[in-house]
Structure formats: C-alpha cells, structure tokens
Short mmCIF file of C-alpha atoms and ligand atoms in Angstrom, two decimals:
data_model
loop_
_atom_site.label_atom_id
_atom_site.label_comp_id
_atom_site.label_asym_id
_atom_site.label_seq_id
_atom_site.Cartn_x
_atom_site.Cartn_y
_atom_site.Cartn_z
CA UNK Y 25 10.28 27.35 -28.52
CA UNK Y 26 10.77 23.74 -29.73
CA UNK Y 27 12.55 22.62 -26.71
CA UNK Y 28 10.27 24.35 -24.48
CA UNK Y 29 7.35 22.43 -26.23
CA UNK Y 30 9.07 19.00 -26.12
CA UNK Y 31 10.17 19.14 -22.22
CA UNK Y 32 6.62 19.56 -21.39
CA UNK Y 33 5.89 16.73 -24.04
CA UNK Y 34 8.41 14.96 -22.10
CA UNK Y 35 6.90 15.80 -18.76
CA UNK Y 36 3.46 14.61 -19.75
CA UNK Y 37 4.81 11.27 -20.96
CA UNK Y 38 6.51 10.64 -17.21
CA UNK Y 39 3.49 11.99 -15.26
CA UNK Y 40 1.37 9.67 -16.76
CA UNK Y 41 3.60 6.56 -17.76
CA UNK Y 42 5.17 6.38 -14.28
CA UNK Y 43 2.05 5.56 -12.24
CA UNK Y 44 1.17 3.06 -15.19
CA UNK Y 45 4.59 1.35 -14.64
CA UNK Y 46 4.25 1.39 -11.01
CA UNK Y 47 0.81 -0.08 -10.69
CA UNK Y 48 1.26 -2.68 -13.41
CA UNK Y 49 4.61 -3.34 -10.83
CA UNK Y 50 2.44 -3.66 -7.96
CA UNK Y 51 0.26 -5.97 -10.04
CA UNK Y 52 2.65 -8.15 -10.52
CA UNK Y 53 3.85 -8.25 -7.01
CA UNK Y 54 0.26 -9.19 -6.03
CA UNK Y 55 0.38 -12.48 -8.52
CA UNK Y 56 3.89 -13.17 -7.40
CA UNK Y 57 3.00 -13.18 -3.39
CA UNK Y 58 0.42 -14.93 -4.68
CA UNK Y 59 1.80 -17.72 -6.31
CA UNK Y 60 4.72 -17.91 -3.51
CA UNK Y 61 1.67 -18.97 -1.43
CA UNK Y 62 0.53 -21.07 -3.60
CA UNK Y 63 -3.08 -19.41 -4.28
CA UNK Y 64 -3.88 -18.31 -8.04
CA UNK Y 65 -4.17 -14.55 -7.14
CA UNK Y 66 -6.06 -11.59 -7.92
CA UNK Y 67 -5.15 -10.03 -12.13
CA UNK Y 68 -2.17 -8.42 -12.68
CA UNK Y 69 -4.38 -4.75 -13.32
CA UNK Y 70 -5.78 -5.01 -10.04
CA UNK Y 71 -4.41 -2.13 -8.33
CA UNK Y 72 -5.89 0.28 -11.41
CA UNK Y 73 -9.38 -2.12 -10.61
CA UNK Y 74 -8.81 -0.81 -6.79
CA UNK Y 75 -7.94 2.75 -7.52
CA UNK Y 76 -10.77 3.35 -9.91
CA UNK Y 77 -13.12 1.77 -7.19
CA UNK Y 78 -12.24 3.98 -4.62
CA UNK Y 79 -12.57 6.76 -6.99
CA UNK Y 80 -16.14 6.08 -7.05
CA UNK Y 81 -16.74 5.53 -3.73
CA UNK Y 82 -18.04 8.19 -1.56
CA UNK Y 83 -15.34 9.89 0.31
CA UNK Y 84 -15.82 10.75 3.98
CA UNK Y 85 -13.38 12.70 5.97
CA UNK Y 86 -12.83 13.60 9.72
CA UNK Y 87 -10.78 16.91 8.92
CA UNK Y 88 -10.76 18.41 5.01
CA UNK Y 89 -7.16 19.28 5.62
CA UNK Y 90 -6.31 15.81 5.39
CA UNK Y 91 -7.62 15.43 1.92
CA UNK Y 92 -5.78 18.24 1.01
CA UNK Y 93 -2.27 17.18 2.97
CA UNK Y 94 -2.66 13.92 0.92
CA UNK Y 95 -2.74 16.03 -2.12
CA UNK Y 96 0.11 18.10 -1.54
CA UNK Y 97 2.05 14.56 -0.80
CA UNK Y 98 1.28 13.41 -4.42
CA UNK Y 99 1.95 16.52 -6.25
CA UNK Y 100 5.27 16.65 -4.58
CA UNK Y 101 6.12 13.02 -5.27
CA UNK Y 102 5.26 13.68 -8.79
CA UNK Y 103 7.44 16.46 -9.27
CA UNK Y 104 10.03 14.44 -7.36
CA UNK Y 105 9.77 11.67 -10.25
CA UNK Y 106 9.56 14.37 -13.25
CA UNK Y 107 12.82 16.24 -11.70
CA UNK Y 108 14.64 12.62 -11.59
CA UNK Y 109 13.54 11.40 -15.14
CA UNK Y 110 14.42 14.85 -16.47
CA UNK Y 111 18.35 14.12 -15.27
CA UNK Y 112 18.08 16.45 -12.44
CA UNK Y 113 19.97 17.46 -9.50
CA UNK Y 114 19.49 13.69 -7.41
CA UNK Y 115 19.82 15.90 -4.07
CA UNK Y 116 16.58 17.91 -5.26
CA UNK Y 117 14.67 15.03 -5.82
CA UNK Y 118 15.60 13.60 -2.44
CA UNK Y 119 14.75 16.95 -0.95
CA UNK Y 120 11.21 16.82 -2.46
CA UNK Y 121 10.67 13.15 -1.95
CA UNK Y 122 11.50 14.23 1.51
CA UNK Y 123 8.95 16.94 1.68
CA UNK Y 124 6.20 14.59 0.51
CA UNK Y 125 6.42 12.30 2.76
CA UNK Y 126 6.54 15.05 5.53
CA UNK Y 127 3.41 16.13 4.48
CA UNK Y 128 1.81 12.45 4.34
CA UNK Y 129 2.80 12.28 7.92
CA UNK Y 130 0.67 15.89 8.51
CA UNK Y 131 -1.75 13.79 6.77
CA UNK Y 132 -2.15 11.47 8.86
CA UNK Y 133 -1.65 13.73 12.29
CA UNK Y 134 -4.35 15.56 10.87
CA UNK Y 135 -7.05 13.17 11.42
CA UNK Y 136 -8.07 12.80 15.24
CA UNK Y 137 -7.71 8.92 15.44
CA UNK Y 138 -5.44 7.02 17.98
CA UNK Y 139 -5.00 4.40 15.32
CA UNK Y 140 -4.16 7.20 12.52
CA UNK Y 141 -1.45 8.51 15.33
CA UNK Y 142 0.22 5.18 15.99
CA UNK Y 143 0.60 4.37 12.18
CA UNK Y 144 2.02 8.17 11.72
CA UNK Y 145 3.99 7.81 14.42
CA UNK Y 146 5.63 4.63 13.01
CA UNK Y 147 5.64 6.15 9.40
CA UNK Y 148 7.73 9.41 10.86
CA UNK Y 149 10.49 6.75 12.67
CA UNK Y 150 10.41 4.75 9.18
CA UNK Y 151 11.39 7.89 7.35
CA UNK Y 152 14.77 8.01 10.54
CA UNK Y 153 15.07 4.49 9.46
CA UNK Y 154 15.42 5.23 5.69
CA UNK Y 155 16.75 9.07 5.55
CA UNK Y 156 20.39 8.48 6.44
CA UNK Y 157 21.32 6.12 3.72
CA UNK Y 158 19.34 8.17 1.10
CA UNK Y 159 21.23 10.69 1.59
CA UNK Y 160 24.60 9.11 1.76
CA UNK Y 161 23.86 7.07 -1.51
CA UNK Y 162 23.27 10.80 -2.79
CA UNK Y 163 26.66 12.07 -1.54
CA UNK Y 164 28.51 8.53 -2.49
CA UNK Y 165 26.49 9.09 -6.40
CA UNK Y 166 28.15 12.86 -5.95
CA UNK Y 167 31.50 11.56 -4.94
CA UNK Y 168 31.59 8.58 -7.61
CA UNK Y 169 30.19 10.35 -10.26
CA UNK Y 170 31.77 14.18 -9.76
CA UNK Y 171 27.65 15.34 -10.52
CA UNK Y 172 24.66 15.38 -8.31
CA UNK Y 173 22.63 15.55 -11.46
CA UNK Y 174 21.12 12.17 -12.54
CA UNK Y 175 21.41 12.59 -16.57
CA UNK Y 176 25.23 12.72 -15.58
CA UNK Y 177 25.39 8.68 -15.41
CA UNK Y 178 25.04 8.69 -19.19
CA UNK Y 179 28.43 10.30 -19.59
CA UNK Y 180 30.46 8.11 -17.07
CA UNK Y 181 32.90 5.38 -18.68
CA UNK Y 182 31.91 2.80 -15.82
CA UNK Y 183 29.45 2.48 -13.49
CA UNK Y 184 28.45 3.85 -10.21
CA UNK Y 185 28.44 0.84 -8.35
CA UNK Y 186 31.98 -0.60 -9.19
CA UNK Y 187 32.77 2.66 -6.82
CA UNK Y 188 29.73 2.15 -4.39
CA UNK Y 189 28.88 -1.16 -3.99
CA UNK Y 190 28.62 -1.37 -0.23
CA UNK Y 191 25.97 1.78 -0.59
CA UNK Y 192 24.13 -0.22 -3.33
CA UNK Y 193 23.29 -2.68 -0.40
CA UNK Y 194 22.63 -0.40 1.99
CA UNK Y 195 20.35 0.93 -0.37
CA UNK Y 196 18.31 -1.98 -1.30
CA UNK Y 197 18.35 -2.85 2.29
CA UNK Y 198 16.07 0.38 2.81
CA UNK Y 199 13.85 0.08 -0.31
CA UNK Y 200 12.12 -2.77 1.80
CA UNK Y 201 10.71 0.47 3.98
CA UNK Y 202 10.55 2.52 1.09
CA UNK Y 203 8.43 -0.14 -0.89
CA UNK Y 204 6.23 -0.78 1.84
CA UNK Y 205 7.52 -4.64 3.01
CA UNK Y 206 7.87 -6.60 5.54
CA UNK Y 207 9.23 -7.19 7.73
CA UNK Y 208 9.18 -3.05 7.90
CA UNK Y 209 5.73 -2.12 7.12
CA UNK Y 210 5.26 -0.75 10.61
CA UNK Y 211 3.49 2.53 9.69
CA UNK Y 212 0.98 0.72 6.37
CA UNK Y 213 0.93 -2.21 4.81
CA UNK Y 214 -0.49 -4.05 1.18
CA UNK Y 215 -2.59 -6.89 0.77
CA UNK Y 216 -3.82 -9.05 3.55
CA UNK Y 217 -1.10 -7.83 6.11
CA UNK Y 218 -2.28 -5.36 8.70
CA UNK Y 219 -2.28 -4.25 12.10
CA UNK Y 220 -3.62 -1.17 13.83
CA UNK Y 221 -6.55 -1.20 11.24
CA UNK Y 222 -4.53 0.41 8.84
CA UNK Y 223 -2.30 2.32 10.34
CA UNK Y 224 -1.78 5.64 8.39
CA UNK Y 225 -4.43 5.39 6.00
CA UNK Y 226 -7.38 4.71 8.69
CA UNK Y 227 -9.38 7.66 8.18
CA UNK Y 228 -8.72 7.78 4.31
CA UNK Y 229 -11.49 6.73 2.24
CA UNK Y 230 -12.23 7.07 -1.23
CA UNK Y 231 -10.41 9.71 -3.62
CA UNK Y 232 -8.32 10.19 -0.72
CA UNK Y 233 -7.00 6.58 0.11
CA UNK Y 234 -6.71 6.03 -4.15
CA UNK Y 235 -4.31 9.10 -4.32
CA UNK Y 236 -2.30 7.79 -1.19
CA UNK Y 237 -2.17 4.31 -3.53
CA UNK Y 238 -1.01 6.21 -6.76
CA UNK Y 239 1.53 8.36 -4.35
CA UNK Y 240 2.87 4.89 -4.06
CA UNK Y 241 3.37 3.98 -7.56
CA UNK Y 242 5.53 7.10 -8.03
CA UNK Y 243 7.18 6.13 -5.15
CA UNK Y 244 7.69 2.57 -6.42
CA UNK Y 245 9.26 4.07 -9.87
CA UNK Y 246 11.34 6.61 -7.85
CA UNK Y 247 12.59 4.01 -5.71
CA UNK Y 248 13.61 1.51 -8.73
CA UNK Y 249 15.04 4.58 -10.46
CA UNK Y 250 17.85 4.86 -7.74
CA UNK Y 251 18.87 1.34 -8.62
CA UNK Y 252 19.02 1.70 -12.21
CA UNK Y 253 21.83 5.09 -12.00
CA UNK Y 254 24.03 2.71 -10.50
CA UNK Y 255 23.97 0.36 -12.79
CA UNK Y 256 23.46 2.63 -16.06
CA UNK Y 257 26.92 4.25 -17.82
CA UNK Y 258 27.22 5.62 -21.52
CA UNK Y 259 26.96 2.24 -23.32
CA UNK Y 260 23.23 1.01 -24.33
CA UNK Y 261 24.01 -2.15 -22.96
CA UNK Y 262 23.99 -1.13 -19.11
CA UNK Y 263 20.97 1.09 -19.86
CA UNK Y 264 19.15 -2.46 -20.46
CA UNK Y 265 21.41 -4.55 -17.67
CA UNK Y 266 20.11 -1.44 -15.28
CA UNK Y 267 16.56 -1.74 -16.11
CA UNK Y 268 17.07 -5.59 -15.81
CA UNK Y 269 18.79 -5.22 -12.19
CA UNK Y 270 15.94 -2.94 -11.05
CA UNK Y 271 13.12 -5.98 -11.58
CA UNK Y 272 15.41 -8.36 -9.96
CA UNK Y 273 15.92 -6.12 -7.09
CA UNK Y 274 12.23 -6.08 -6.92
CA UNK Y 275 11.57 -9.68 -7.05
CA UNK Y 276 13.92 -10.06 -4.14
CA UNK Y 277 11.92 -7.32 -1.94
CA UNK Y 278 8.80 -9.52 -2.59
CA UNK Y 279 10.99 -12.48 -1.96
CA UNK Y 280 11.68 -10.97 1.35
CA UNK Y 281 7.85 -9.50 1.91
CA UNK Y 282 6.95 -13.04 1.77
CA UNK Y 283 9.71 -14.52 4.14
CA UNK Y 284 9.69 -12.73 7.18
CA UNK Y 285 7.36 -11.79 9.99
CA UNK Y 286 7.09 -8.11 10.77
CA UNK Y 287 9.09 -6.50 13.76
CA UNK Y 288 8.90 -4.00 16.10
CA UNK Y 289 10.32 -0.73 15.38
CA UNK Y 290 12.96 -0.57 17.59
CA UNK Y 291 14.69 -3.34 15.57
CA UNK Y 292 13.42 -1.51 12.14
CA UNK Y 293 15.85 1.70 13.66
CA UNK Y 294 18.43 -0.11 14.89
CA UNK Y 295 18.66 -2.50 11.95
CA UNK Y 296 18.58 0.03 9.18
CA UNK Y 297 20.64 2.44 11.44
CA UNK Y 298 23.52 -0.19 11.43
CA UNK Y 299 23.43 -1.35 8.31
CA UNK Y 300 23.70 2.63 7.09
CA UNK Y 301 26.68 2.93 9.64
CA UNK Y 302 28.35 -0.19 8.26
CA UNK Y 303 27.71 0.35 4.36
CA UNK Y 304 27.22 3.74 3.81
CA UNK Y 305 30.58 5.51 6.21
CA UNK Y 306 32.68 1.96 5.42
CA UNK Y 307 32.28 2.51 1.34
CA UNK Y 308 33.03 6.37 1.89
CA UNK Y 309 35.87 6.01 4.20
CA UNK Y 310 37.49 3.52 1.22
CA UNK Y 311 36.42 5.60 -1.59
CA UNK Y 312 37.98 8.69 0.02
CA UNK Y 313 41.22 7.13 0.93
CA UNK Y 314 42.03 4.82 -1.82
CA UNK Y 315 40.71 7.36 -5.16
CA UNK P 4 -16.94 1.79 -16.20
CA UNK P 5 -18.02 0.20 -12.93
CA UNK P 6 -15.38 -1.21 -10.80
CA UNK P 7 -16.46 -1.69 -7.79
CA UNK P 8 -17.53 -5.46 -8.78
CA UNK P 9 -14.14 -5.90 -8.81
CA UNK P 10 -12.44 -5.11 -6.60
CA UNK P 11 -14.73 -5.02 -3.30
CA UNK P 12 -13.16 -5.09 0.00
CA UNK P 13 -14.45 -6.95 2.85
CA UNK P 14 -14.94 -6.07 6.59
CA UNK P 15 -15.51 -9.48 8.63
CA UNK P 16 -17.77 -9.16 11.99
CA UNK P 17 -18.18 -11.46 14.87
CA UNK P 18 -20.27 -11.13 17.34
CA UNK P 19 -22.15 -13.92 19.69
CA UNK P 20 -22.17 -17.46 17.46
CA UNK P 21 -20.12 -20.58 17.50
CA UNK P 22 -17.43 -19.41 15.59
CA UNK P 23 -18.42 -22.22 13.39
CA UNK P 24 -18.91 -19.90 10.21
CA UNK P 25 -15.97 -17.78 10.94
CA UNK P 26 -13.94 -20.79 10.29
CA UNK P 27 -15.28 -20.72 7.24
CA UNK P 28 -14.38 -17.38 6.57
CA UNK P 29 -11.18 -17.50 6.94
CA UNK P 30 -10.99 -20.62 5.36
CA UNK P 31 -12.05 -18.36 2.17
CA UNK P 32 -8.43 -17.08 2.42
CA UNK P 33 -6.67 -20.15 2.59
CA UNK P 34 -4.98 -21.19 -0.74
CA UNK P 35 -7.64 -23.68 -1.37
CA UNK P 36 -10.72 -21.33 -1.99
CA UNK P 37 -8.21 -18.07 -2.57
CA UNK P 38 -10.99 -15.22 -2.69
CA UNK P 39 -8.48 -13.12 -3.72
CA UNK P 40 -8.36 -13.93 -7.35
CA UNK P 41 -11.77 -12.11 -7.54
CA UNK P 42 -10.08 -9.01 -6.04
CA UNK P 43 -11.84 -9.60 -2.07
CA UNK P 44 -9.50 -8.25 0.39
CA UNK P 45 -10.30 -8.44 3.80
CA UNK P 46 -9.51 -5.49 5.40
CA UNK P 47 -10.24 -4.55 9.00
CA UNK P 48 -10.97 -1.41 8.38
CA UNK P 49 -15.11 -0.39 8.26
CA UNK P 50 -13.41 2.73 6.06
CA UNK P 51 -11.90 1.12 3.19
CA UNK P 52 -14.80 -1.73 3.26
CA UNK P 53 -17.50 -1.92 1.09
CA UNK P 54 -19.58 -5.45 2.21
CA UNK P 55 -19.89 -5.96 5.60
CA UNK P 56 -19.71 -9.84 6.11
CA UNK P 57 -21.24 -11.04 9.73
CA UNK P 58 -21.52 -14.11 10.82
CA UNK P 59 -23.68 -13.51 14.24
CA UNK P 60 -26.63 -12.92 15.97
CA UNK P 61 -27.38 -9.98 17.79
CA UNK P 62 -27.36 -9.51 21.49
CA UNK P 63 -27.91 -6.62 23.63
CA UNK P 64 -23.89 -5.90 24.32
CA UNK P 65 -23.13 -5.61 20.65
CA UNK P 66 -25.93 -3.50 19.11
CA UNK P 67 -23.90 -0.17 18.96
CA UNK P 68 -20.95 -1.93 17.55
CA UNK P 69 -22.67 -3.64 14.47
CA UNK P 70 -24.58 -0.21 13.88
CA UNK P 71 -21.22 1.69 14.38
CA UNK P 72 -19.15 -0.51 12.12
CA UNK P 73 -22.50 -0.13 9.60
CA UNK P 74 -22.35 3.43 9.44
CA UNK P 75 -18.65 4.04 9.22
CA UNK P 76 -18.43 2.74 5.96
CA UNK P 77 -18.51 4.90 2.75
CA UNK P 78 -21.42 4.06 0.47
CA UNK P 79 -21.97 2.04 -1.25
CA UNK P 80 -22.13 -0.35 0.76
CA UNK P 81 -24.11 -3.57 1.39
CA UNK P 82 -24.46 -6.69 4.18
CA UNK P 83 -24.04 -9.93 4.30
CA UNK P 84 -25.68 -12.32 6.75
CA UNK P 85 -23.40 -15.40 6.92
CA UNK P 86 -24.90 -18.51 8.80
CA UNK P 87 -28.35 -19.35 10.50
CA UNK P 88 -27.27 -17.70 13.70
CA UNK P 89 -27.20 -14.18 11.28
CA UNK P 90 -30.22 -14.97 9.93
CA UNK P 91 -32.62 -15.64 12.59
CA UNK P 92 -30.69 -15.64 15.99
CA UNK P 93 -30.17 -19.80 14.97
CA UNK P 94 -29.46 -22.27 17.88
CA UNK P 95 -28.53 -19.37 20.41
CA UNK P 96 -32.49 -17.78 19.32
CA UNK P 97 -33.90 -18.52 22.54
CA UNK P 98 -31.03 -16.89 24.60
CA UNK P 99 -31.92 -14.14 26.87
CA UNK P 100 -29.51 -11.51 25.47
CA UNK P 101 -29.60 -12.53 22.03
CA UNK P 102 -32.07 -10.10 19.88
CA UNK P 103 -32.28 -12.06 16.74
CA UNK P 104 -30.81 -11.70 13.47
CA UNK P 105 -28.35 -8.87 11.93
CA UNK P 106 -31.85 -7.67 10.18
CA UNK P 107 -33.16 -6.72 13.74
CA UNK P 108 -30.20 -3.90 13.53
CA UNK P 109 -29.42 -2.71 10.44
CA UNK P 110 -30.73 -3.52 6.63
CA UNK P 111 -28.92 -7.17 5.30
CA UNK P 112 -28.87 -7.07 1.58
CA UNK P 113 -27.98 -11.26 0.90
CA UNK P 114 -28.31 -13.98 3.39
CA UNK P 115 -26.56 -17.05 3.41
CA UNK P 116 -27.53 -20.14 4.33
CA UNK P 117 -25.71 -23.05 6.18
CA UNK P 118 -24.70 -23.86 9.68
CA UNK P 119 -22.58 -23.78 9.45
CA UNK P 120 -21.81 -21.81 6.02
CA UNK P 121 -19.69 -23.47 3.34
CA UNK P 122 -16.83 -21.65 1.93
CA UNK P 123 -18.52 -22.20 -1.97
CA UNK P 124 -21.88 -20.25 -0.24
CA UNK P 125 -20.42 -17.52 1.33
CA UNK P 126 -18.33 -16.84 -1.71
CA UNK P 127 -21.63 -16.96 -3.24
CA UNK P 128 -23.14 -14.72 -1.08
CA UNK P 129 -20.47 -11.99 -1.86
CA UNK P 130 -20.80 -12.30 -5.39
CA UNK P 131 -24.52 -11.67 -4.99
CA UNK P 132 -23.83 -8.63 -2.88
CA UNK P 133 -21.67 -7.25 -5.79
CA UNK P 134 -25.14 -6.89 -7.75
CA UNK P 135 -26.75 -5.15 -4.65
CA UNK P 136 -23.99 -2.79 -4.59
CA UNK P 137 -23.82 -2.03 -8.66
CA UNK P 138 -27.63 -1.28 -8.22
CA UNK P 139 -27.38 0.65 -5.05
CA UNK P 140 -24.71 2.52 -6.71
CA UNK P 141 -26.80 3.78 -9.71
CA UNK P 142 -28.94 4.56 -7.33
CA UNK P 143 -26.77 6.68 -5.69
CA UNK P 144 -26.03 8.60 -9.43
CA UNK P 145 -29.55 8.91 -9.95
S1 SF4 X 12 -24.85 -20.69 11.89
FE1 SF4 X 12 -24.23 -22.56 12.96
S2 SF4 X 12 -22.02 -22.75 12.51
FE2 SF4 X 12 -22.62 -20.66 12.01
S3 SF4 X 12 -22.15 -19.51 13.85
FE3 SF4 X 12 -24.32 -20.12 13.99
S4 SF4 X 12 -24.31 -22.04 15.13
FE4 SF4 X 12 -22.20 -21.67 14.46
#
C-alpha cells in the first residue's frame, strides 16, 4: 500500500516539476539569445507570463478535433516523461514520445489551412530527420548498458558514453530539431523567428497554442534527460557531472540557435540522415566488434 | 492574476503610407529600444496577436484585409493607430483611393502621434493599449 501511495507521490512531483524546469529552461534561453544580441531581454518567467496569457485568451478553433489532437499530444508526452523519470523501459518512452508527436502532426492536418499544412508537413519530415538516431541511441544505451530500462544507469560501474560516444554526438546533433532551433526549426519556431506565419501552430489560439507550449517543456526535460543517462553511473558524483553536462549541452543549442540561418529541409534530411549514418552504425559497428 | 499586460503579442500592418513609421517599428526590435524586455513579440500571426499595430491609411484595395486581420484575432484584443497617415489619412488624405484613417474601418483603441512616429511613442502607445485590453478584458468576465 505504501509503495503504491509513494509512486503516485512520485508521479505528481514529475508531472508538475518537469514543466516548471522546462519553462524556467526556456526562460533562460530567452535572456541568453537575448544577451547574445546584445538587447536586455524579456524576464526569465516569461514563458509561464505567456502561457497563463493565452490561457485567458479566448480560444477560437477551425475544427474541435484539433483542440482535442493537441491534447492527446500532451498527455502522451507527459506520460512519456513520468515513464522515463520512473527508470522505465527507454524504448517505451521513445515509443510514446513517438506517438505524441504523431498526433501533433494530426493536429495540425486537422485544421484546413495551407499554412497549417506546410508547417505539418515540415514537422512530419523533422520527425524522419530525428527518428533514426533516437532509436539507435536506444539500441546503443541497450547494447552498452545490457538494460533498456533507464533506472539501470544507476547500477553501471562506468558510464554510457565511454561506450557510445560517437551516438552522444549524433544525439545532440538532433536535439537542435528536437528543441526547436535553428537552423532546423522548419516546421515552428520561438521568439522572433518565423516563417509561414507560424507554421504548425497557425490555427492554435489560446488554451490550445499554451498546451502546445507546455508540450514543449516536457519535451525540453525529456530531451535533456537523454543526455544526462549517458553521463550518470552509480557514483553521486556523475549524477551531478550529468545534470551539469545537460545545461552545457543546452547552452550550446542556443549557441547554435543564435549562429546560423535556417535551411531548407532537404539539407535538414540529408544532414541529420548522414550524421545518423556516420555516428550512430560507425559506434555500433566498433562496439560490436571490439566488446 | 492578469497576464495579459505582460506578455502581449503584436501583429504589425502596413498598408498605403511612406513606410516612414514602419521603420520605426522595426526599429522597436533593434537592440537599442529592445521591446522585448516588456514581453512584446511580434508575431505575424493575427491568431496568436493580441494588439494590432498599423501604421497606414486606408484605401479602397485594403479594406477587407485590415477588417480580416481585425477579426481573426482572439479577444481581447485592441488597435493601435501608429503615425498621422493612421490617424487621419495624413499627407496621402487627399488621394483618390485613400479612405481616411484605420477608424474609418474598424474601432482604434490608442493613437499615436508623429510623422513620422518615434520609437519612445509607439512604445508608448502599446503600453497604453495594455490598459484598453485589461479593461476590455473585465469586460469580457462581466
Ligand atoms: S505618418 Fe508620416 S512617416 Fe508615418 S507613414 Fe505617414 S507619412 Fe510616413
């Protein structure tokens, strides 16, 4: 009974601290751009100041359905970032993660506007871009670590990456799509950047367009989270070292949102599609052979 | 808790003017005047926006697009006039296409003066608009 009653203690603190994480996150990466522009930039809380706004806005939909999809894509992205902060199966949570965004992209086919379809369109050959190399970092985590389940790390006596570096790269080179940066925010984009209106989200107003932002916090913590089980092992130490690697890997993506223009999408696939060939079969082909 | 004061997104409309106060729009952006330390994106989207800024006067072609780009956007909402030209019609008053200004078309909550419109104004002018939209939102409750 106890252990029943502190899970779902345990699954209340990550539903509600992981959003708080991940929009204090994107807070910060609005003062950082910022500053590497040299303006003073808008208060580190506001993306909550934006969410509750749009909260309180009216909402105004072409198709219900949409609302709904866009539901469906946060409750699944939740459960995504409960099942991988419980120590979970990692190829569960990619599954789900998967099936969130599937249903974002329903989303957005389900509202009848040409500049909705182009941004959906772009998200579904971002999700080709990124897919691949999630899914080999899974199978590299399974062949480094002998688990798929996440809480596994804490039992290893080194970590994942000495075994998977090339994959770590690979994998931070496709958080820049996962995160939403240029130069691969084809399908939506933060801040001041745009084109196509707003690709995706331009039919989402309101509660709708504030749960597609808070979909994205998960997905910022989710993404982060991947970093930190290949740094983390059984000593306290790494645990820390992780969590330290996981902001620097984040100051480099806004590093690299700030650098560089955006480009088309054929690049975006073939880009990410070589770098995935290169890293991801390259570190697999060595780990099989030589362990 | 009201939040809309800040964090309100802008929607930027140009019609038939100089250009001079569009200028000064953008130059809003620029590091120098930053408007996004009060929260003010500028979005291009009439969905996500909640003040319309224009900076032009009103001529026969672009009726339906102002009154579109009015009523797309979720309430509440509210209008600026930027510039003489949005005003009254300005220099370009006496054209033969030219109707007059944005008030002709649809309801403009704050005007701002200038021709054309500094920067410091039209910030202004959008931090006046943030009232009009707190009281058109308890409206709106009531
Ligand atoms: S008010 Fe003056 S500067 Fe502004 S658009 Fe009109 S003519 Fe140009």
């Amino acid at each position: 009974m106890n252990t029943v009653l502190f899970v779902i203690i345990k699954i209340l603190i990550i539903v509600i601290a992981a959003p708080i994480v991940g929009g204090l996150l994107s807070g910060v990466d609005r003062k950082l751009s910022a500053k590497m522009q040299r303006r003073k930039g808008p208060p580190i809380l506001q993306p909550f100041y934006d969410v509750i706004k749009l909260f309180q806005k009216e909402t105004t939909t072409v198709n219900n359905f949409t609302r709904f999809y866009v539901a469906i894509s946060l409750f699944f992205t939740i459960f995504t970032v409960v099942l991988f902060c419980l120590g979970m199966d990692l190829l569960l949570c990619v599954f789900s993660f998967t099936l969130a965004c599937m249903f974002f992209v329903i989303a957005g086919y389900s509202s009848y506007s040409p500049f909705s379809f182009i941004g959906t369109e772009r998200e579904l050959i971002q999700i080709m871009c990124y897919e691949p190399m999630i899914l080999i970092a899974a199978f590299g985590y399974y062949e480094a670590a002998g688990t798929f389940s996440i809480g596994g790390v804490f039992g290893l006596s080194s970590p994942v990456i000495l075994k998977l570096p090339l994959i770590f790269i690979g994998l931070t080179y496709i958080l820049t799509i996962k995160l939403r940066k240029s130069p691969f925010d084809l399908s939506m984009s933060h801040h001041g950047h745009q084109e196509i209106v707003k690709g995706i989200t331009t039919e989402l107003t309101g509660s709708s367009l504030a749960m597609v932002e808070i979909t994205h916090w998960y997905e910022t913590i989710f993404s982060l989270g991947f970093v930190y089980i290949f740094f983390a092992y059984n000593t306290t130490a790494s645990k820390i070292i992780a969590a330290v690697i996981c902001l620097v890997v984040y100051f480099l993506e806004i590093l690299i949102d700030n650098t560089f223009a955006r480009v088309k999408w054929q690049s975006a696939l073939k880009y990410s599609w070589i770098i995935t060939l290169i890293t991801g079969a390259l570190n697999l082909l060595y780990f099989n052979f030589f362990h | 808790m009201n939040m809309i004061k800040k964090s309100p997104w802008i929607l930027h409309y140009d019609g038939s003017s100089c250009n001079g106060c569009d200028i000064e729009v953008l130059a809003c952006l620029t590091p120098l005047y930053d408007v996004e330390r009060f929260g003010i994106i500028n979005t291009g989207n009439p969905k996500h926006a909640d003040i319309l800024l224009i900076t032009v006067s009103v001529n026969e072609q672009n009726i339906p697009v102002v009154k579109q780009l009015y009523d797309q956007m979720p309430n509440p909402k509210a209008v600026v006039a930027v510039g003489i030209c949005a005003a009254t019609g300005g220099i370009f008053k006496e054209c033969y296409n030219v109707m007059g200004g944005i008030d002709k078309v649809i309801p403009v909550d704050v005007y701002v003066p200038g021709c054309a419109a500094r920067p410091e104004s039209i910030i202004e002018g959008v931090v006046k608009a943030l009232g009009v939209l707190e009281s058109k939102r308890k409206a709106n409750e009531e």
